[in-house]
Coordinates of C-alpha atoms in Angstrom, one line a residue:
M1 CA -10.0 6.7 -13.1
S2 CA -9.0 7.4 -16.7
G3 CA -6.0 9.9 -16.6
N4 CA -4.8 12.4 -20.0
R5 CA -1.0 10.6 -20.1
A6 CA 0.2 12.7 -23.0
D7 CA 2.3 14.6 -20.8
G8 CA 4.8 11.5 -19.5
G9 CA 7.9 10.3 -20.8
A10 CA 9.0 8.0 -22.7
V11 CA 11.2 5.4 -23.5
G12 CA 10.8 4.1 -26.7
A13 CA 7.6 3.1 -26.7
S14 CA 6.4 2.8 -23.8
L15 CA 5.5 5.3 -20.8
E16 CA 7.5 5.9 -18.0
I17 CA 6.3 6.4 -14.7
A18 CA 7.9 7.4 -11.7
C19 CA 7.0 6.0 -8.0
D20 CA 7.5 6.5 -5.0
E21 CA 6.1 5.1 -1.3
S22 CA 5.3 6.1 2.2
G23 CA 4.7 4.4 4.7
S24 CA 6.9 1.3 4.7
D25 CA 7.3 -1.0 8.2
G26 CA 8.4 -3.4 6.1
E27 CA 6.7 -6.3 7.6
N28 CA 5.8 -4.6 11.2
L29 CA 1.5 -4.1 10.3
T30 CA -0.1 -3.8 13.2
G31 CA 2.2 -1.9 15.5
G32 CA 4.9 0.1 13.2
N33 CA 4.2 3.7 13.2
T34 CA 1.0 4.0 10.8
D35 CA -1.7 1.9 9.9
V36 CA -1.4 2.4 5.3
F37 CA 0.8 2.2 3.3
A38 CA 0.6 4.3 -0.2
H39 CA 2.5 3.8 -3.4
A40 CA 1.6 6.2 -6.1
G41 CA 3.0 6.9 -10.0
V42 CA 2.9 10.2 -11.9
S43 CA 3.8 10.4 -15.8
L44 CA 4.9 13.8 -15.5
S45 CA 8.0 14.5 -18.6
M46 CA 11.3 16.3 -16.2
A47 CA 9.7 19.5 -17.3
S48 CA 6.2 19.9 -15.8
A49 CA 7.8 18.1 -12.7
E50 CA 10.5 20.2 -12.1
A51 CA 8.0 23.1 -12.7
A52 CA 6.2 21.7 -9.8
V53 CA 8.7 21.2 -7.6
R54 CA 9.7 24.7 -9.2
E55 CA 6.3 26.2 -7.5
I56 CA 6.1 24.8 -4.2
R57 CA 9.2 26.0 -3.2
D58 CA 8.1 30.0 -4.3
R59 CA 4.9 28.9 -2.4
I60 CA 6.0 27.3 0.4
R61 CA 9.1 29.3 1.1
S62 CA 11.1 26.5 3.0
P63 CA 14.7 26.8 3.7
A64 CA 14.5 23.2 3.5
E65 CA 17.1 21.4 1.2
E66 CA 14.6 19.0 0.0
Y67 CA 11.1 19.1 0.6
K68 CA 8.6 16.6 1.4
A69 CA 4.4 15.8 1.7
T70 CA 4.9 16.7 5.7
H71 CA 5.5 20.4 4.2
L72 CA 2.4 20.7 2.7
L73 CA 0.2 19.3 4.8
R74 CA 1.0 21.8 7.5
E75 CA -2.0 23.7 8.2
K76 CA 0.1 26.6 6.8
H77 CA 0.2 25.4 3.9
R78 CA -2.7 24.3 3.1
A79 CA -3.7 26.4 -0.2
V80 CA -0.2 24.3 -1.4
L81 CA -2.1 21.0 -1.1
E82 CA -5.3 21.9 -2.4
W83 CA -3.2 23.3 -5.4
L84 CA -1.5 20.7 -5.8
L85 CA -4.9 17.7 -5.1
A86 CA -6.9 20.0 -7.7
P87 CA -8.2 19.5 -11.1
E88 CA -6.6 21.9 -12.2
G89 CA -3.3 21.0 -11.0
P90 CA 0.1 19.4 -12.1
M91 CA -1.1 16.3 -11.6
H92 CA -4.3 16.2 -12.6
G93 CA -4.8 13.2 -14.8
R94 CA -1.7 12.6 -14.4
A95 CA -1.5 10.2 -11.2
R96 CA -2.7 7.6 -9.2
V97 CA -2.0 6.2 -5.6
H98 CA -2.4 2.5 -4.4
L99 CA -3.6 2.4 -0.9
M100 CA -3.2 -0.9 2.0
E101 CA -4.7 -0.5 5.1
K102 CA -2.1 -2.2 6.2
T103 CA -3.7 -4.3 9.2
Y104 CA -6.7 -5.8 6.3
F105 CA -3.6 -6.4 4.8
V106 CA -2.3 -8.8 7.3
V107 CA -5.8 -10.5 7.4
D108 CA -5.6 -10.3 3.7
R109 CA -2.3 -12.1 3.2
A110 CA -3.1 -15.2 6.4
L111 CA -6.6 -16.1 5.0
G112 CA -4.6 -16.6 1.7
L113 CA -1.6 -18.6 3.3
L114 CA -3.9 -21.0 5.5
L115 CA -7.1 -20.8 3.8
D116 CA -5.9 -20.8 0.3
D117 CA -9.0 -18.1 0.6
A118 CA -8.6 -14.5 1.3
A119 CA -12.3 -14.6 0.8
E120 CA -13.1 -14.9 3.5
A121 CA -10.8 -12.1 5.0
A122 CA -13.3 -8.8 4.5
V123 CA -15.7 -11.4 6.7
L124 CA -13.2 -10.8 9.2
F125 CA -12.2 -8.2 9.1
R126 CA -15.3 -6.6 9.3
A127 CA -17.0 -8.9 12.0
G128 CA -14.3 -9.3 14.0
R129 CA -13.7 -6.1 16.3
P130 CA -17.2 -5.8 17.4
V131 CA -17.8 -9.5 18.5
F132 CA -14.1 -9.9 19.9
G133 CA -14.1 -6.6 21.4
E134 CA -10.8 -3.9 20.5
D135 CA -8.6 -6.1 22.3
G136 CA -9.3 -9.2 21.4
W137 CA -9.3 -8.1 17.5
R138 CA -5.6 -7.1 18.3
A139 CA -3.7 -10.0 19.7
F140 CA -5.8 -11.4 16.9
L141 CA -3.7 -9.4 14.1
E142 CA -0.6 -9.1 16.6
A143 CA -0.8 -13.2 16.4
A144 CA -1.2 -12.8 12.4
N145 CA 1.5 -10.4 11.8
Q146 CA 4.2 -12.0 13.6
L147 CA 3.2 -16.2 12.9
L148 CA 3.5 -14.8 9.2
R149 CA 6.4 -11.9 9.5
V150 CA 10.2 -13.6 9.1
R151 CA 11.6 -12.0 12.0
H152 CA 10.2 -12.9 15.4
D153 CA 10.1 -13.4 18.7
G154 CA 9.8 -16.5 21.0
D155 CA 6.5 -19.3 18.9
P156 CA 4.9 -17.4 16.7
V157 CA 2.9 -20.9 14.9
D158 CA 2.3 -21.6 18.9
A159 CA 0.4 -17.7 20.2
F160 CA -1.4 -17.5 16.6
Y161 CA -3.2 -21.0 17.1
G162 CA -2.9 -20.1 21.3
T163 CA -5.5 -17.5 19.6
V164 CA -7.4 -18.7 18.1
S165 CA -8.1 -21.0 20.1
T166 CA -9.7 -19.0 22.8
L167 CA -11.5 -16.4 20.5
L168 CA -13.1 -19.5 19.5
R169 CA -14.1 -20.4 23.4
A170 CA -14.9 -17.0 24.0
H171 CA -17.6 -16.0 21.0
P172 CA -19.1 -19.6 19.2
G173 CA -22.2 -19.8 16.6
T174 CA -21.5 -16.8 14.9
D175 CA -19.9 -16.8 11.3
V176 CA -15.9 -15.6 12.8
A177 CA -16.0 -19.0 15.1
R178 CA -16.6 -20.4 11.5
I179 CA -13.5 -19.3 10.0
L180 CA -11.9 -19.7 13.3
E181 CA -12.9 -23.1 13.0
Q182 CA -11.0 -23.0 10.2
L183 CA -7.9 -21.9 10.5
A184 CA -8.3 -23.4 13.8
T185 CA -7.5 -27.1 11.4
T186 CA -4.8 -25.3 10.1
R187 CA -1.5 -26.1 12.2
P188 CA 0.6 -27.5 9.7
R189 CA 0.3 -25.7 6.9
A190 CA 1.2 -22.4 9.0
V191 CA 4.7 -24.9 10.1
A192 CA 5.8 -25.9 6.6
Y193 CA 5.4 -22.0 6.2
R194 CA 8.2 -21.1 9.1
D195 CA 10.4 -24.0 8.7
G196 CA 10.7 -22.4 4.9
F197 CA 13.1 -19.6 6.9
L198 CA 15.6 -21.9 7.9
A199 CA 16.8 -22.4 5.1
G200 CA 17.4 -18.0 5.2
P201 CA 14.8 -15.3 4.5
P202 CA 12.5 -15.6 1.9
L203 CA 12.8 -13.5 -1.6
V204 CA 10.0 -12.0 -1.2
P205 CA 8.2 -11.7 2.3
L206 CA 4.6 -12.2 2.2
L207 CA 4.1 -9.4 4.7
N208 CA 6.5 -6.8 2.5
P209 CA 3.3 -4.3 0.8
L210 CA 6.3 -2.4 -1.5
L211 CA 6.4 -5.4 -4.0
P212 CA 2.9 -5.9 -5.1
A213 CA 2.5 -2.2 -4.8
I214 CA 4.8 -1.7 -7.5
V215 CA 3.1 -4.7 -9.4
R216 CA 0.0 -3.3 -9.1
T217 CA 1.4 0.4 -10.1
A218 CA 2.6 -2.2 -13.7
A219 CA -0.9 -2.4 -13.9
L220 CA -2.7 0.5 -13.2
W221 CA -0.8 2.4 -15.8
S222 CA -0.7 -0.6 -18.8
G223 CA -4.6 -0.6 -18.9
S224 CA -4.2 1.1 -22.2
G225 CA -2.2 -1.6 -24.6
R226 CA 1.3 0.9 -23.4
P227 CA 4.1 -0.5 -22.4
V228 CA 5.2 0.7 -18.8
H229 CA 8.5 1.9 -17.5
L230 CA 8.8 1.9 -14.0
V231 CA 11.4 4.7 -12.5
H232 CA 11.4 4.5 -8.4
D233 CA 13.2 6.1 -5.7
R234 CA 16.2 3.6 -4.4
Q235 CA 14.8 1.3 -1.9
N236 CA 16.9 -1.5 0.6
M237 CA 14.4 -4.1 -0.6
L238 CA 14.5 -3.3 -4.2
T239 CA 17.2 -5.9 -4.9
P240 CA 18.1 -6.8 -8.7
E241 CA 16.3 -10.3 -7.5
R242 CA 13.0 -8.2 -6.7
I243 CA 13.3 -6.9 -9.2
A244 CA 13.8 -9.7 -11.4
W245 CA 10.8 -10.8 -9.3
I246 CA 8.6 -7.6 -10.0
E247 CA 9.2 -7.9 -14.1
D248 CA 8.8 -11.8 -14.2
T249 CA 5.0 -11.5 -12.1
A250 CA 4.4 -9.1 -14.0
R251 CA 4.7 -11.2 -17.0
L252 CA 3.7 -13.6 -16.1
A253 CA -0.4 -11.7 -15.1
G254 CA -0.4 -10.3 -18.8
I255 CA 0.6 -7.2 -17.2
G256 CA 3.0 -4.7 -19.6
L257 CA 6.3 -3.4 -17.5
A258 CA 9.0 -3.0 -19.9
G259 CA 11.7 -2.8 -16.7
L260 CA 12.0 -1.4 -13.4
R261 CA 15.0 1.3 -13.1
L262 CA 15.4 3.1 -9.7
V263 CA 16.8 6.6 -9.1
V264 CA 17.9 8.6 -6.3
A265 CA 14.7 10.9 -5.5
R266 CA 16.4 14.4 -5.1
D267 CA 18.0 13.3 -8.6
D268 CA 14.5 13.2 -10.6
A269 CA 11.7 15.5 -9.6
R270 CA 9.3 13.1 -11.4
V271 CA 10.1 10.7 -8.7
Q272 CA 9.7 13.8 -6.3
V273 CA 6.2 14.9 -7.4
A274 CA 6.0 11.3 -6.8
D275 CA 6.7 11.0 -2.9
F276 CA 4.5 14.0 -2.3
L277 CA 1.1 12.1 -3.8
A278 CA 2.2 9.5 -1.2
G279 CA 2.4 10.8 1.7
I280 CA -0.3 13.3 0.9
A281 CA -2.6 10.4 0.9
R282 CA -1.4 8.6 3.4
K283 CA -2.6 10.8 5.7
I284 CA -5.0 12.3 4.7
A285 CA -6.1 8.4 4.0
S286 CA -5.4 7.6 7.7
D287 CA -7.3 10.6 9.6
E288 CA -10.7 8.5 7.0
L289 CA -9.5 5.6 8.7
N290 CA -9.9 7.2 12.3
G291 CA -12.8 9.3 11.6
R292 CA -10.1 12.4 11.6
G293 CA -11.4 13.3 7.9
D294 CA -10.9 16.4 5.9
P295 CA -14.1 16.0 3.3
A296 CA -12.3 18.7 0.9
L297 CA -9.5 16.9 0.8
T298 CA -10.6 12.8 1.0
A299 CA -12.4 14.3 -2.0
L300 CA -9.8 16.1 -4.2
L301 CA -7.5 12.8 -3.5
R302 CA -10.5 10.4 -4.4
P303 CA -9.7 10.9 -8.7
Y304 CA -6.2 9.6 -7.9
V305 CA -7.2 7.0 -6.0
D306 CA -6.6 2.8 -7.9
P307 CA -10.0 1.5 -7.1
D308 CA -8.9 -2.0 -6.3
S309 CA -7.3 -0.8 -3.2
V310 CA -6.4 -3.2 -1.3
W311 CA -9.2 -1.9 1.8
G312 CA -10.4 -3.6 4.2
D313 CA -13.1 -0.8 6.1
A314 CA -16.2 -0.2 4.6
R315 CA -16.7 3.1 5.2
S316 CA -13.4 5.2 4.9
G317 CA -13.0 3.1 1.4
A318 CA -16.6 4.0 -0.2
L319 CA -15.1 7.8 0.7
L320 CA -12.3 7.6 -0.1
A321 CA -13.0 5.6 -3.7
A322 CA -11.2 2.2 -2.3
P323 CA -13.7 -0.2 -2.5
V324 CA -13.4 -3.3 -0.3
T325 CA -11.9 -6.0 -1.2
G326 CA -14.6 -9.3 -1.4

């Protein structure tokens, strides 16, 4: 997706991108309130963003002090939502959104940690539910989530490898069984991972989607070679130490991230527009993922979606223009 970035604010020679997220449930990726995480970035001048927010207010006419994506997603405001996403709207060519299918993110992280081979994640993810059944697949996802998250109940290592053993006995001789057999040998690595928490929580939790999404957003906008400065809504997760990690990670990956600063969303119309896009994209993508998609809205969202979104479901991924990883 190529965008007209000329409208974006500039800091020196860098491009300024305003960002926000939707769907954050921390590390609870299998039992939270949402099944999709979205991180949006917009390249709008302050004047253009303020004009867009004013137009939305004039069209919706809600008494709310702060507008959110939920206002736009109400059926009575369908025309406003379509205007915002349309090619003639204020964001087209100036906004992008990175999507994460949360359960796929869990599988990807688990196999990356335990097997050093996240490529098998797509195989396991696509075959897991058909082979294990709904209950078996849910048990695997929840056990993997508990193993990887910092906060947990009971012994997550025993629970995970017990689940792997049960599924392996029940479904031998399949491609999925081959992956389970590999996982069954990785207990020492899982124990070492959990032991690493004894000294305190890690700076970058493996299952938190926000930090890698910010790095990816920087990569999306710096592809032309112009350095990018990100302006992000304040988040408790974005401590100075984690911001330094984001900047260091981007630099090591050759991403032109010039810096990241935090603002209060209600004081920056550009971040408000990013919040609109993130919330809208999360809802449209979730509906598509669950088989209740709106073809017109999915088509309107499609030009904004990062082609390297972390997405495992092939059918919805193709419709959202988020190719399946793997």
